[in-house]
CSV table of C-alpha atoms in Angstrom, one decimal:
chain,number,residue,atom,x,y,z
B,182,MET,CA,-73.6,30.7,27.5
B,183,ASP,CA,-76.6,29.6,25.9
B,184,LYS,CA,-76.9,27.0,22.7
B,185,ASN,CA,-76.8,29.8,20.1
B,186,GLN,CA,-73.5,31.0,21.2
B,187,ILE,CA,-72.0,27.7,21.6
B,188,LEU,CA,-73.3,27.2,17.9
B,189,PHE,CA,-71.9,30.4,16.9
B,190,LEU,CA,-68.0,29.2,18.2
B,191,LEU,CA,-68.8,26.0,16.2
B,192,GLY,CA,-69.7,27.7,13.3
B,193,GLY,CA,-66.2,29.9,13.7
B,194,LEU,CA,-64.7,26.4,14.3
B,195,ARG,CA,-65.7,25.3,10.9
B,196,TRP,CA,-64.0,28.3,9.3
B,197,THR,CA,-60.9,27.8,11.2
B,198,LEU,CA,-60.7,24.4,9.9
B,199,ALA,CA,-61.5,25.3,6.4
B,200,LEU,CA,-58.9,28.2,6.3
B,201,SER,CA,-56.5,25.6,7.7
B,202,ALA,CA,-57.2,22.8,5.4
B,203,ILE,CA,-56.9,25.3,2.2
B,204,GLY,CA,-53.6,26.9,3.5
B,205,PHE,CA,-52.1,23.3,3.9
B,206,VAL,CA,-53.3,21.8,0.9
B,207,VAL,CA,-52.7,24.7,-1.7
B,208,GLY,CA,-49.7,25.5,0.4
B,209,SER,CA,-48.5,22.2,0.1
B,210,VAL,CA,-48.4,22.1,-4.0
B,211,ALA,CA,-47.0,25.8,-3.8
B,212,GLY,CA,-44.4,24.4,-1.3
B,213,LEU,CA,-43.4,21.3,-3.5
B,214,GLY,CA,-43.0,23.7,-6.4
B,215,VAL,CA,-40.8,26.0,-4.2
B,216,ALA,CA,-38.5,23.3,-3.1
B,217,LEU,CA,-37.9,21.6,-6.3
B,218,ALA,CA,-37.1,25.2,-7.8
B,219,ARG,CA,-35.0,25.8,-4.9
B,220,THR,CA,-32.9,22.4,-5.5
B,221,SER,CA,-33.2,22.8,-9.3
B,222,GLY,CA,-29.9,23.9,-9.8
B,223,TRP,CA,-30.8,26.9,-12.1
B,224,ARG,CA,-29.4,29.9,-10.2
B,225,TRP,CA,-31.9,32.6,-10.7
B,226,LEU,CA,-34.8,30.4,-10.0
B,227,GLU,CA,-33.0,29.2,-6.8
B,228,ARG,CA,-32.1,32.8,-5.8
B,229,SER,CA,-35.6,34.1,-6.5
B,230,MET,CA,-37.3,31.1,-4.4
B,231,ALA,CA,-34.7,32.2,-1.6
B,232,ALA,CA,-35.9,35.8,-1.7
B,233,TYR,CA,-39.6,34.6,-1.4
B,234,ILE,CA,-39.0,32.7,1.6
B,235,ALA,CA,-36.8,35.1,3.3
B,236,LEU,CA,-39.4,37.5,2.6
B,237,PHE,CA,-42.4,35.5,4.2
B,238,GLN,CA,-39.8,34.2,6.9
B,239,GLY,CA,-38.8,37.6,8.0
B,240,THR,CA,-41.8,39.5,8.1
B,241,PRO,CA,-45.0,38.9,10.6
B,242,LEU,CA,-47.8,36.8,9.4
B,243,LEU,CA,-50.3,39.6,10.2
B,244,MET,CA,-48.4,41.9,7.8
B,245,GLN,CA,-48.6,39.4,5.0
B,246,LEU,CA,-52.1,38.8,5.4
B,247,PHE,CA,-52.8,42.9,5.3
B,248,VAL,CA,-50.7,43.4,2.3
B,249,VAL,CA,-51.9,40.6,0.2
B,250,TYR,CA,-55.6,41.9,1.4
B,251,TYR,CA,-55.1,45.3,0.1
B,252,GLY,CA,-52.7,44.4,-2.6
B,253,LEU,CA,-55.2,42.0,-4.3
B,254,ALA,CA,-58.0,44.7,-4.0
B,255,LEU,CA,-55.6,47.3,-5.8
B,256,ALA,CA,-54.6,45.0,-8.4
B,257,GLY,CA,-58.4,45.3,-9.1
B,258,LEU,CA,-59.2,41.6,-8.3
B,259,LYS,CA,-62.8,41.9,-6.7
B,260,LEU,CA,-62.3,38.8,-4.3
B,261,ASP,CA,-64.5,38.7,-1.0
B,262,PRO,CA,-62.4,38.6,2.3
B,263,TRP,CA,-62.5,34.9,2.6
B,264,ALA,CA,-60.5,34.4,-0.6
B,265,SER,CA,-58.2,37.1,-0.1
B,266,VAL,CA,-57.5,35.5,3.3
B,267,SER,CA,-57.0,32.2,1.9
B,268,ILE,CA,-54.5,33.6,-0.5
B,269,GLY,CA,-52.6,35.3,2.0
B,270,PHE,CA,-52.3,31.7,4.2
B,271,THR,CA,-51.5,29.6,1.0
B,272,LEU,CA,-48.5,32.3,0.1
B,273,HIS,CA,-47.2,31.9,3.8
B,274,ALA,CA,-47.3,28.0,4.0
B,275,GLY,CA,-45.9,27.8,0.4
B,276,ALA,CA,-42.7,29.7,1.5
B,277,PHE,CA,-42.4,27.7,5.0
B,278,LEU,CA,-43.2,24.2,3.8
B,279,GLY,CA,-40.8,25.0,0.6
B,280,GLU,CA,-38.2,25.5,2.9
B,281,ILE,CA,-38.9,22.5,5.0
B,282,TRP,CA,-39.1,20.3,2.1
B,283,ARG,CA,-35.9,22.0,0.5
B,284,GLY,CA,-33.9,20.8,3.6
B,285,SER,CA,-35.2,17.2,3.3
B,286,ILE,CA,-34.6,17.0,-0.4
B,287,GLU,CA,-31.4,18.0,0.2
B,288,ALA,CA,-31.0,15.8,3.4
B,289,VAL,CA,-31.6,12.7,1.0
B,290,PRO,CA,-28.1,11.0,0.8
B,291,ARG,CA,-26.1,12.2,-2.5
B,292,GLY,CA,-25.6,8.4,-3.4
B,293,GLN,CA,-29.3,8.0,-3.9
B,294,VAL,CA,-29.1,10.7,-6.6
B,295,GLU,CA,-26.0,9.4,-8.0
B,296,ALA,CA,-27.3,5.9,-8.2
B,297,ALA,CA,-30.5,7.1,-9.7
B,298,LYS,CA,-28.6,9.0,-12.4
B,299,ALA,CA,-26.4,6.2,-13.0
B,300,LEU,CA,-29.4,3.9,-13.6
B,301,SER,CA,-30.3,6.8,-16.3
B,302,LEU,CA,-33.6,7.7,-14.5
B,303,ASN,CA,-34.7,11.0,-15.8
B,304,TYR,CA,-35.6,13.8,-13.4
B,305,LEU,CA,-39.2,13.2,-12.9
B,306,ASP,CA,-38.6,9.5,-12.2
B,307,ARG,CA,-35.5,10.4,-10.1
B,308,MET,CA,-37.6,12.7,-7.9
B,309,ARG,CA,-41.0,10.6,-7.8
B,310,ASP,CA,-39.5,7.4,-7.4
B,311,VAL,CA,-36.3,7.6,-5.4
B,312,VAL,CA,-35.9,11.4,-3.9
B,313,LEU,CA,-39.1,12.6,-2.8
B,314,PRO,CA,-40.5,9.5,-0.8
B,315,GLN,CA,-37.4,9.5,1.1
B,316,ALA,CA,-37.5,13.3,1.8
B,317,ILE,CA,-41.2,13.3,2.7
B,318,ARG,CA,-40.2,10.7,5.4
B,319,ILE,CA,-37.6,13.2,6.8
B,320,SER,CA,-39.8,16.0,6.6
B,321,LEU,CA,-42.9,14.7,8.2
B,322,PRO,CA,-42.3,15.8,11.8
B,323,ALA,CA,-41.4,19.3,10.8
B,324,THR,CA,-44.3,19.4,8.2
B,325,ILE,CA,-46.7,18.5,11.1
B,326,GLY,CA,-45.2,21.1,13.4
B,327,PHE,CA,-45.8,23.9,10.8
B,328,LEU,CA,-49.5,22.5,10.3
B,329,VAL,CA,-49.8,23.3,14.0
B,330,GLN,CA,-48.3,26.8,13.6
B,331,LEU,CA,-50.7,27.2,10.5
B,332,ILE,CA,-53.9,26.6,12.6
B,333,LYS,CA,-52.9,28.7,15.2
B,334,GLY,CA,-51.9,31.3,12.5
B,335,THR,CA,-55.5,31.2,11.1
B,336,SER,CA,-56.5,33.0,14.3
B,337,LEU,CA,-54.9,36.3,12.9
B,338,ALA,CA,-57.7,36.3,10.1
B,339,ALA,CA,-59.8,37.6,13.1
B,340,ILE,CA,-57.9,40.7,13.2
B,341,ILE,CA,-58.8,41.5,9.5
B,342,GLY,CA,-62.3,41.1,10.5
B,343,PHE,CA,-63.1,37.3,9.3
B,344,THR,CA,-65.4,35.6,11.6
B,345,GLU,CA,-63.4,32.4,12.6
B,346,LEU,CA,-63.1,30.8,15.7
B,347,MET,CA,-61.2,33.6,17.4
B,348,ARG,CA,-63.4,36.3,16.5
B,349,ALA,CA,-66.5,34.2,17.2
B,350,GLY,CA,-65.1,34.1,20.4
B,351,THR,CA,-64.5,37.9,20.9
B,352,ILE,CA,-68.1,38.6,19.6
B,353,VAL,CA,-69.7,35.8,22.0
B,354,SER,CA,-67.6,37.3,24.9
B,355,ASN,CA,-68.7,40.8,24.3
B,356,GLN,CA,-72.3,39.7,24.1
B,357,ASN,CA,-72.4,37.9,27.6
B,358,PHE,CA,-69.5,39.4,29.2
B,359,LYS,CA,-68.0,36.2,30.2
B,360,PRO,CA,-64.3,36.3,28.7
B,361,LEU,CA,-63.0,34.0,31.1
B,362,LEU,CA,-65.4,31.2,30.0
B,363,VAL,CA,-65.4,31.9,26.4
B,364,LEU,CA,-61.8,32.7,25.7
B,365,GLY,CA,-60.8,29.6,27.8
B,366,LEU,CA,-63.3,27.3,25.6
B,367,VAL,CA,-62.0,29.0,22.6
B,368,CYS,CA,-58.4,28.2,23.5
B,369,ALA,CA,-59.3,24.7,24.5
B,370,LEU,CA,-60.8,24.1,21.1
B,371,TYR,CA,-57.7,25.3,19.6
B,372,PHE,CA,-55.6,22.8,22.1
B,373,ALA,CA,-57.9,20.1,21.0
B,374,LEU,CA,-57.1,20.6,17.2
B,375,CYS,CA,-53.4,21.1,17.8
B,376,TRP,CA,-52.3,18.9,20.6
B,377,PRO,CA,-53.2,15.5,19.0
B,378,LEU,CA,-51.2,16.6,15.7
B,379,SER,CA,-48.0,17.7,18.1
B,380,LEU,CA,-47.9,14.4,19.6
B,381,TYR,CA,-48.2,12.7,16.3
B,382,GLY,CA,-45.4,14.9,15.3
B,383,ALA,CA,-43.2,14.2,18.4
B,384,TRP,CA,-44.2,10.5,17.9
B,385,LEU,CA,-42.7,10.6,14.4
B,386,GLU,CA,-39.6,12.4,15.2
B,387,ARG,CA,-38.8,9.9,17.8
B,388,ARG,CA,-39.3,6.9,15.3
B,389,LEU,CA,-37.1,8.8,12.6
B,390,VAL,CA,-34.3,9.1,15.2
B,391,THR,CA,-34.4,5.4,16.1
B,392,ALA,CA,-34.6,4.4,12.7
B,393,ALA,CA,-31.5,6.1,12.1
B,394,ARG,CA,-29.5,4.7,14.7
D,58,MET,CA,-55.3,49.1,-12.8
D,59,ASN,CA,-55.8,52.8,-12.3
D,60,TYR,CA,-54.8,53.3,-9.0
D,61,GLN,CA,-52.2,56.0,-8.2
D,62,PHE,CA,-49.7,55.1,-5.6
D,63,ASP,CA,-49.1,57.6,-3.0
D,64,PHE,CA,-46.4,57.4,-0.7
D,65,GLY,CA,-46.5,60.8,0.8
D,66,PRO,CA,-48.5,60.1,4.0
D,67,VAL,CA,-46.2,57.1,4.5
D,68,LEU,CA,-43.3,59.5,4.2
D,69,GLU,CA,-44.7,61.7,6.5
D,70,GLY,CA,-45.3,59.1,9.1
D,71,LEU,CA,-41.8,57.8,8.7
D,72,PRO,CA,-40.7,59.4,12.2
D,73,GLU,CA,-43.7,57.7,14.0
D,74,LEU,CA,-42.9,54.3,12.0
D,75,LEU,CA,-39.3,54.3,13.2
D,76,TRP,CA,-40.4,55.1,16.9
D,77,GLY,CA,-42.8,52.2,16.2
D,78,CYS,CA,-39.9,50.0,15.4
D,79,VAL,CA,-38.3,51.3,18.6
D,80,GLY,CA,-41.5,50.2,20.6
D,81,THR,CA,-41.5,46.8,18.7
D,82,LEU,CA,-37.8,46.1,19.4
D,83,SER,CA,-38.3,46.8,23.2
D,84,LEU,CA,-41.3,44.8,23.6
D,85,ALA,CA,-39.4,41.9,21.8
D,86,LEU,CA,-36.4,42.4,24.0
D,87,SER,CA,-38.5,42.5,27.5
D,88,GLY,CA,-40.3,39.5,26.1
D,89,MET,CA,-37.0,37.6,25.4
D,90,VAL,CA,-35.5,38.5,28.7
D,91,LEU,CA,-38.7,36.9,30.5
D,92,ALA,CA,-38.9,34.0,28.0
D,93,LEU,CA,-35.1,33.3,29.2
D,94,ILE,CA,-35.8,33.5,32.7
D,95,ILE,CA,-39.0,31.3,32.2
D,96,GLY,CA,-37.0,29.0,30.1
D,97,ILE,CA,-34.2,28.4,32.6
D,98,GLY,CA,-36.6,28.2,35.5
D,99,GLY,CA,-38.7,25.8,33.8
D,100,VAL,CA,-35.9,23.7,32.9
D,101,LEU,CA,-34.9,23.2,36.5
D,102,LEU,CA,-38.4,22.5,37.6
D,103,ARG,CA,-39.2,20.1,34.7
D,104,ASP,CA,-36.2,17.8,36.0
D,105,SER,CA,-37.0,18.2,39.7
D,106,ARG,CA,-37.5,15.6,42.0
D,107,VAL,CA,-41.2,16.5,42.8
D,108,ALA,CA,-43.3,14.6,40.2
D,109,ALA,CA,-46.4,17.6,40.7
D,110,LEU,CA,-43.9,20.0,39.5
D,111,ARG,CA,-42.3,18.1,36.3
D,112,ARG,CA,-46.0,17.5,35.4
D,113,LEU,CA,-47.1,21.2,35.9
D,114,VAL,CA,-44.3,22.4,33.5
D,115,ILE,CA,-45.0,19.6,31.0
D,116,SER,CA,-48.8,20.8,30.8
D,117,PHE,CA,-47.7,24.6,30.6
D,118,VAL,CA,-45.4,23.8,27.8
D,119,GLU,CA,-48.2,21.9,26.1
D,120,ALA,CA,-50.8,24.3,26.6
D,121,ILE,CA,-48.8,27.3,25.5
D,122,ARG,CA,-47.4,25.7,22.4
D,123,ASN,CA,-50.8,24.4,21.1
D,124,THR,CA,-52.8,27.4,21.5
D,125,PRO,CA,-52.5,30.7,19.6
D,126,PHE,CA,-50.6,33.8,20.6
D,127,LEU,CA,-53.7,35.8,20.0
D,128,GLY,CA,-55.7,33.8,22.1
D,129,GLN,CA,-53.3,34.1,25.1
D,130,ILE,CA,-52.8,37.9,24.7
D,131,TYR,CA,-56.6,38.3,24.5
D,132,PHE,CA,-57.2,35.8,27.4
D,133,ILE,CA,-54.6,38.0,29.5
D,134,PHE,CA,-55.9,41.4,28.6
D,135,PHE,CA,-59.7,40.7,28.7
D,136,ALA,CA,-60.3,37.7,30.8
D,137,LEU,CA,-57.7,38.1,33.7
D,138,PRO,CA,-59.6,41.5,34.9
D,139,MET,CA,-62.7,39.3,35.6
D,140,VAL,CA,-60.4,37.7,38.8
D,141,GLY,CA,-59.1,41.2,39.5
D,142,ILE,CA,-55.8,41.1,37.5
D,143,ARG,CA,-55.7,44.4,35.3
D,144,LEU,CA,-52.7,45.0,33.4
D,145,ASP,CA,-52.1,47.8,30.6
D,146,PRO,CA,-51.5,46.8,27.1
D,147,THR,CA,-47.7,47.0,27.1
D,148,LEU,CA,-47.5,45.1,30.2
D,149,THR,CA,-49.8,42.4,28.9
D,150,ALA,CA,-47.7,42.2,25.6
D,151,ILE,CA,-44.8,41.6,27.3
D,152,ILE,CA,-45.9,39.1,29.8
D,153,ALA,CA,-47.5,37.2,26.8
D,154,LEU,CA,-44.5,37.6,24.8
D,155,GLY,CA,-42.4,36.2,27.8
D,156,VAL,CA,-44.8,33.2,28.5
D,157,ASN,CA,-45.2,32.2,24.9
D,158,GLY,CA,-41.6,32.2,24.2
D,159,GLY,CA,-40.7,30.7,27.7
D,160,ALA,CA,-42.6,27.5,26.5
D,161,TYR,CA,-40.6,27.1,23.5
D,162,ALA,CA,-37.4,28.1,25.4
D,163,ILE,CA,-38.0,25.3,27.9
D,164,GLU,CA,-38.0,22.9,25.1
D,165,ILE,CA,-35.1,24.1,23.4
D,166,ILE,CA,-32.7,24.9,26.6
D,167,ARG,CA,-33.6,21.4,27.9
D,168,GLY,CA,-32.4,19.9,24.8
D,169,GLY,CA,-29.0,21.8,25.2
D,170,VAL,CA,-28.4,20.3,28.6
D,171,GLN,CA,-29.4,16.9,27.8
D,172,SER,CA,-26.7,17.2,24.9
D,173,ILE,CA,-23.8,17.2,27.5
D,174,ASN,CA,-22.3,13.9,28.0
D,175,LYS,CA,-21.9,13.0,31.6
D,176,GLY,CA,-18.6,11.5,30.7
D,177,GLN,CA,-17.3,15.2,29.9
D,178,ILE,CA,-18.0,16.4,33.3
D,179,GLU,CA,-16.4,13.2,34.9
D,180,ALA,CA,-13.3,13.8,32.6
D,181,GLY,CA,-13.0,17.5,33.7
D,182,LEU,CA,-13.1,16.4,37.4
D,183,ALA,CA,-10.3,13.6,36.5
D,184,LEU,CA,-8.2,16.8,35.1
D,185,GLY,CA,-8.4,18.6,38.3
D,186,LEU,CA,-10.6,21.2,36.9
D,187,SER,CA,-12.4,23.3,39.6
D,188,ARG,CA,-16.2,23.0,39.8
D,189,PRO,CA,-16.8,26.5,38.3
D,190,LEU,CA,-14.3,26.3,35.6
D,191,ILE,CA,-16.2,22.9,34.8
D,192,PHE,CA,-19.3,24.4,34.6
D,193,ARG,CA,-18.4,27.4,32.4
D,194,LEU,CA,-16.1,25.3,29.9
D,195,ILE,CA,-17.8,22.0,29.8
D,196,VAL,CA,-21.3,22.5,30.7
D,197,LEU,CA,-22.3,26.2,29.8
D,198,LYS,CA,-20.5,27.0,26.9
D,199,PRO,CA,-21.3,23.7,24.8
D,200,ALA,CA,-24.9,24.0,25.8
D,201,LEU,CA,-25.0,27.4,24.8
D,202,ARG,CA,-23.6,26.6,21.6
D,203,ALA,CA,-25.9,23.8,21.1
D,204,ILE,CA,-29.2,25.7,21.6
D,205,TYR,CA,-27.8,29.1,20.2
D,206,PRO,CA,-29.1,28.4,16.5
D,207,SER,CA,-32.9,27.5,17.7
D,208,LEU,CA,-33.0,30.0,20.7
D,209,THR,CA,-32.0,32.9,18.4
D,210,SER,CA,-34.6,32.0,15.8
D,211,GLN,CA,-37.0,31.5,18.3
D,212,PHE,CA,-36.2,35.0,19.4
D,213,ILE,CA,-36.5,36.5,16.1
D,214,MET,CA,-40.1,34.8,15.7
D,215,LEU,CA,-40.8,36.6,18.9
D,216,THR,CA,-39.9,39.8,17.3
D,217,LEU,CA,-42.3,39.2,14.5
D,218,THR,CA,-45.1,38.1,17.1
D,219,THR,CA,-45.1,41.3,18.7
D,220,SER,CA,-47.0,42.6,15.6
D,221,ILE,CA,-50.0,40.9,17.3
D,222,ALA,CA,-49.7,42.8,20.1
D,223,SER,CA,-51.4,45.6,18.1
D,224,ALA,CA,-54.8,43.7,18.7
D,225,ILE,CA,-54.6,45.2,22.2
D,226,SER,CA,-53.4,48.3,20.8
D,227,ALA,CA,-49.8,47.9,22.6
D,228,TYR,CA,-47.2,50.6,21.3
D,229,GLU,CA,-45.5,49.0,18.5
D,230,LEU,CA,-45.0,49.2,14.6
D,231,THR,CA,-48.0,47.5,13.6
D,232,SER,CA,-50.4,49.7,15.9
D,233,VAL,CA,-48.6,52.8,14.5
D,234,GLY,CA,-49.0,51.5,10.9
D,235,GLN,CA,-52.6,51.0,11.3
D,236,ALA,CA,-53.2,54.6,12.9
D,237,ILE,CA,-51.7,56.2,10.1
D,238,GLU,CA,-53.8,53.7,7.9
D,239,THR,CA,-56.9,55.0,9.6
D,240,ASN,CA,-56.0,58.6,8.7
D,241,THR,CA,-54.7,58.2,5.5
D,242,PHE,CA,-56.4,55.3,3.9
D,243,ARG,CA,-53.4,54.4,1.9
D,244,SER,CA,-53.5,50.9,3.3
D,245,PHE,CA,-51.4,49.0,0.8
D,246,GLU,CA,-48.4,51.5,1.0
D,247,VAL,CA,-48.6,51.9,4.9
D,248,TYR,CA,-48.7,48.0,5.3
D,249,GLY,CA,-45.9,47.6,2.6
D,250,VAL,CA,-43.6,49.9,4.3
D,251,VAL,CA,-44.3,48.5,7.6
D,252,THR,CA,-43.6,44.9,6.2
D,253,LEU,CA,-40.2,45.9,5.0
D,254,LEU,CA,-39.4,47.6,8.2
D,255,TYR,CA,-40.1,44.2,10.0
D,256,LEU,CA,-38.1,42.7,7.4
D,257,ALA,CA,-35.3,45.1,8.2
D,258,MET,CA,-35.7,44.5,11.8
D,259,SER,CA,-35.4,40.5,11.5
D,260,TRP,CA,-32.3,41.0,9.3
D,261,MET,CA,-30.7,43.2,11.5
D,262,LEU,CA,-31.2,40.7,14.6
D,263,MET,CA,-29.9,37.8,12.4
D,264,GLN,CA,-26.7,39.8,11.6
D,265,MET,CA,-26.3,40.7,15.2
D,266,PHE,CA,-26.8,36.9,16.5
D,267,ALA,CA,-24.5,35.6,13.9
D,268,ARG,CA,-21.9,38.2,14.9
D,269,ILE,CA,-22.2,36.8,18.5
D,270,ASN,CA,-22.0,33.5,17.5
D,271,ALA,CA,-19.0,34.2,15.6
D,272,ARG,CA,-17.2,36.2,18.4
D,273,TYR,CA,-18.0,34.2,21.3
D,274,LEU,CA,-19.3,30.7,20.5
D,275,SER,CA,-17.3,29.3,17.7
D,276,TYR,CA,-13.9,27.8,18.7
D,277,PRO,CA,-12.3,24.9,17.3
D,278,LEU,CA,-14.0,21.6,18.2
D,279,LYS,CA,-10.8,19.5,18.3
């Protein structure tokens, strides 16, 4: 493997990082909205968000990317592939994070909400100062677990033809006929991204369990 | 927007798509069986007395859970032939699914086994229950019940993961959809219908798992 090929792989890694970051950050905003809508008490809103979550949790990520990719083109939006793929990952992350955070919001003891209401805090203050800070703490291990899934999931953009780390790897291995080395290296790079996060998530979870005792 | 939707080609290809669903479900089912075998075997090795074996299982679980499935399936399909192991796409997909699901199953099953209180087994002995009866009533059933929700949702995820096997053109729903798309260029219609078929399959599996749970695994706790 020569220097150019290694640089090419690292260029792909940059796109993997960018896709993961966009999916996670924009998906977090969407997910927070979904979680709040899911716990809003408005039935039609809760139902429609539940349907959105069920749709994205019950179908393969690859199909979601395909449908968003071709669907946006049909809707007349002339986006470059990388914008379409980002939108696909964002919608995916919004559904999963929304479901994780809904669970965490509901896991905050009821007495906390009642006490906040008794103090006549309005919805915004109640969420911002009482419920969400506790919910975020509860949700952190699962959120980090999902971030790992998302980073691994960005590899599917390769199937659409987007040159991130995985596709960079297949391109290089088709050039130098060393798939064992190149694909091994690509997997090692993914591992280097995901493993520290997994360890951090496991540590947070242990701490949460100990704190609850 | 002046696009005319045309579901004609999709309807014509519906029998093929349904066969694709059969392909997906059989891949998923074989993957689940292999994952269970790896999961149970892995748990036994994970808690063995030999430190090297324990470390091997831990490394296996961490390696699989922190790398993408696409990378694993590519590795088996493109890299292993370099060392003389050549498998056809379907077998590759089943092995990749089993290995991937197995790594998750090890963690899930281990949690279930650890959830059994040792005092329960001692209580069973004190009541004069036979060993097989203790295993069945006190170890197996509660452990199964504890791991059932996470194990079955892992299995549904595994079923959705089979779509990635299309990357090595194993026979399943996504690759059937891709073939129809290449011939008709009705990308959105084809993938929309394929997505709904996946939704139907995961819903069906969910119902089936819930039925099994209600029938065999729910009984009064006290």
